[in-house]
Amino acid sequence: MPKFDVILKAAIKIIGQKGFHNAKIKDIASEADVADGTIYNYFSNKEDILVTIFRIKLEDYVNKAKREIKGVEDTEKKLEILIRHHFKVMSENPDLAKVLQVELRQPNKEMRTKVRLHLKNYFNIIETVINDGIAKGIFKKNLHIHLAREMYFGTLDEVISTWVFSGQHWNLNAHVDELTEMFTKAFS
Amino acid sequence: MPKFDVILKAAIKIIGQKGFHNAKIKDIASEADVADGTIYNYFSNKEDILVTIFRIKLEDYVNKAKREIKGVEDTEKKLEILIRHHFKVMSENPDLAKVLQVELRQPNKEMRTKVRLHLKNYFNIIETVINDGIAKGIFKKNLHIHLAREMYFGTLDEVISTWVFSGQHWNLNAHVDELTEMFTKAFS
Amino acid sequence: MPKFDVILKAAIKIIGQKGFHNAKIKDIASEADVADGTIYNYFSNKEDILVTIFRIKLEDYVNKAKREIKGVEDTEKKLEILIRHHFKVMSENPDLAKVLQVELRQPNKEMRTKVRLHLKNYFNIIETVINDGIAKGIFKKNLHIHLAREMYFGTLDEVISTWVFSGQHWNLNAHVDELTEMFTKAFS
Amino acid sequence: MPKFDVILKAAIKIIGQKGFHNAKIKDIASEADVADGTIYNYFSNKEDILVTIFRIKLEDYVNKAKREIKGVEDTEKKLEILIRHHFKVMSENPDLAKVLQVELRQPNKEMRTKVRLHLKNYFNIIETVINDGIAKGIFKKNLHIHLAREMYFGTLDEVISTWVFSGQHWNLNAHVDELTEMFTKAFS
DNA sequence: TATGAATGAGAATTCATTCAT
DNA sequence: TATGAATGAATTCTCATTCAT
């Protein structure tokens, strides 16, 4: 694995487990089995690591999500696929889930600006689906799209959050159908 | 105002604006117009400030929320009141909103344990309402209560989050009715 | 008991147990059951407490020691009485023993100067006895008095030290005769 | 000189002159001509510096002392060599002498426990010589070994203490023979 | 005198970042 | 590129001392 990827993976693990502020460069370097200084050959500073995680992982998330719903016609089916995809990504890498969950809320203004850029595409997917649902008459005409998107992401966030913080003891997939139904009703 | 309250208020402002890690004791002391050391006459350490904010504010939140829905019969009405109450608290003190939104998600285990205690009562309110709705036949019998609660809090969190981070330019109350309806449908 | 004495007693206890640097004014005030500020009505500062302990306790020590050997003719008997007196004082108040033992060695120059003044009289007693022994022909003519005094105090110090630090489990008096004999031989 | 040694040497000087509590990390770093933080690459904390001084210096002391009396038959001669060695070490580094003299008496329990370990070997040397003297019939059969050891170390301690605190104006070696004789008599 | 809340200078320690090798 | 020792600014917390009541 290229050193860049090794470091990024290590960073996700450490930041996911300790949080950005408590994750020390030394820890990440240790985990990646490189020297502290090496990290600075691939990232300009600690913050850059976090931003890069968002950039790459969200990009990846979005690409895969788009690919998965490509060709699917049914709006509700799309919703279900997206939720399942979300849970899959988060289940497969709980550390990443924590990073995205927790550190997305950086109070640092600069960082939030940098992150928001990548969030847009992330938001776009679900908004497109919602719009599609409205166009098809499945969702109500006057559905407030932002509100719907906030409900969608907020709910998934909270579900993941609970799952992550309580030790990932149950299977997230168990709730996909139920959630799909709840969203569909809420948006109708 | 008692010095304890002065310091707490200052802490909410500073932590809300800068985040816990970037809020320096000096900043809080300055804002409260006391010496650094004075803070330690009222709080045992920095973390204790944060935990105290949670304790006091969530307690207050819960007490007021309970009072507001007391005597109200209609489940949907209760839901609406709770949402309005939530938005009111957050609107009136966006800094507090940020503290609760952002810092609640600390990956620090010790802190989360301390906070969870207070969160229970906070969660209880909505779960009680949801249960009540099920009993009355307004919500579906097999509604997954935890999931419903997660949808409720996740959504409000996300709405507040967006509102808080984008500069609080619009009126939160505008969406109370819409959200009430969405939840009601989702839970039916 | 006058407040001055109460505070002094408390200070000896706390400083004896924790050492000067780790003894907090708050601890001493607590032990004396007075407010922190009250201490400053009787002592000008923390250092003054320590110096005062030396002044009063050494004075007392010297006065009593002098009284005890008054009228005694036999040099060896005087030696024995002094050792017994030393052990008695230290046994009766191990905290005081610790203070005198440990804190006498303050690296702080100013303080040492202040303390040395009181030490002189303390040293004088044994030097007088040694001189007397030389005059009587019991001790050798060319005995180096300072060296003899250093042996005397150094030895007692070390015995007390061991006794104090190992928890005062045995009776100091058991060794008085043996020590008297050893000193007498060493000085002969 | 390895940085570890540079720092240790600087620490001995500064702690010797100011005492442990008044020696600031900044002072030691300055003296060693390194940054404050560098010290923490070699020592885990301030106390560790002190303990390390004890460990290394006492080890060194013991090794050299053992080597010096190796092969010497005469007990009195051994005694003389040990005293001379003691004075030599202390004369050559009065700051070290102060550290050992003063800081060894820390009332801090943890530290004393750590130090006592190293002291054991230090005590052993003289006890071995004393035992040897008894076996050879030079010292009296019923000599109380601990008491003798306490007299030996207490006396040397006190002599060094006086010498160190009064400015090291005279030559310690001048008293070696006299002391040897005094001990020999005392133990006979 | 007695109080104890308030003060703020001071100190140990941490850790992101640099840079000579 | 890779290293990791060195850096030193930055930060939390302590505690002797003061002073208004």
Short mmCIF file of C-alpha atoms in Angstrom, two decimals, chain D residues 94-164:
data_model
loop_
_atom_site.label_atom_id
_atom_site.label_comp_id
_atom_site.label_asym_id
_atom_site.label_seq_id
_atom_site.Cartn_x
_atom_site.Cartn_y
_atom_site.Cartn_z
CA PRO D 94 30.01 20.13 45.86
CA ASP D 95 26.81 20.57 43.91
CA LEU D 96 26.38 16.84 43.78
CA ALA D 97 27.18 16.74 47.48
CA LYS D 98 24.36 19.18 48.14
CA VAL D 99 21.93 17.21 46.04
CA LEU D 100 22.76 14.01 47.83
CA GLN D 101 22.84 15.61 51.25
CA VAL D 102 19.77 17.73 51.03
CA GLU D 103 17.40 16.20 48.58
CA LEU D 104 17.91 12.69 49.83
CA ARG D 105 15.84 13.75 52.81
CA GLN D 106 12.74 14.52 50.81
CA PRO D 107 9.70 13.79 52.92
CA ASN D 108 8.00 12.69 49.74
CA LYS D 109 7.19 9.04 50.26
CA GLU D 110 7.27 7.89 46.66
CA MET D 111 10.64 9.40 46.07
CA ARG D 112 12.14 8.02 49.22
CA THR D 113 11.04 4.58 48.21
CA LYS D 114 12.73 4.95 44.85
CA VAL D 115 15.88 6.29 46.44
CA ARG D 116 16.10 3.77 49.25
CA LEU D 117 16.76 1.04 46.74
CA HIS D 118 19.97 2.70 45.66
CA LEU D 119 20.91 3.57 49.21
CA LYS D 120 20.99 -0.06 50.21
CA ASN D 121 24.14 -0.77 48.24
CA TYR D 122 25.61 2.41 49.59
CA PHE D 123 24.94 1.28 53.15
CA ASN D 124 26.16 -2.21 52.42
CA ILE D 125 29.73 -1.18 51.85
CA ILE D 126 30.28 0.22 55.29
CA GLU D 127 28.30 -2.52 56.95
CA THR D 128 30.49 -5.09 55.29
CA VAL D 129 33.59 -3.35 56.58
CA ILE D 130 32.10 -3.13 60.07
CA ASN D 131 31.22 -6.81 60.03
CA ASP D 132 34.68 -7.61 58.83
CA GLY D 133 36.12 -5.61 61.73
CA ILE D 134 34.01 -7.54 64.20
CA ALA D 135 35.05 -10.85 62.68
CA LYS D 136 38.67 -9.86 62.95
CA GLY D 137 38.21 -8.90 66.58
CA ILE D 138 39.12 -5.29 65.95
CA PHE D 139 35.62 -4.09 66.75
CA LYS D 140 33.74 -5.34 69.76
CA LYS D 141 31.68 -8.48 69.39
CA ASN D 142 28.37 -6.97 70.43
CA LEU D 143 28.71 -3.81 68.32
CA HIS D 144 25.29 -2.76 67.11
CA ILE D 145 25.90 -2.69 63.38
CA HIS D 146 23.05 -0.41 62.43
CA LEU D 147 24.03 2.03 65.11
CA ALA D 148 27.62 1.95 63.90
CA ARG D 149 26.52 2.52 60.34
CA GLU D 150 24.35 5.39 61.44
CA MET D 151 27.25 6.92 63.30
CA TYR D 152 29.47 6.54 60.26
CA PHE D 153 27.08 8.04 57.72
CA GLY D 154 25.60 10.56 60.11
CA THR D 155 29.00 11.91 60.93
CA LEU D 156 30.20 12.11 57.35
CA ASP D 157 26.89 13.67 56.36
CA GLU D 158 27.19 16.29 59.02
CA VAL D 159 30.80 17.06 58.20
CA ILE D 160 29.99 17.42 54.51
CA SER D 161 26.88 19.41 55.33
CA THR D 162 28.81 21.91 57.41
CA TRP D 163 31.49 22.06 54.78
CA VAL D 164 29.02 22.53 51.95
#
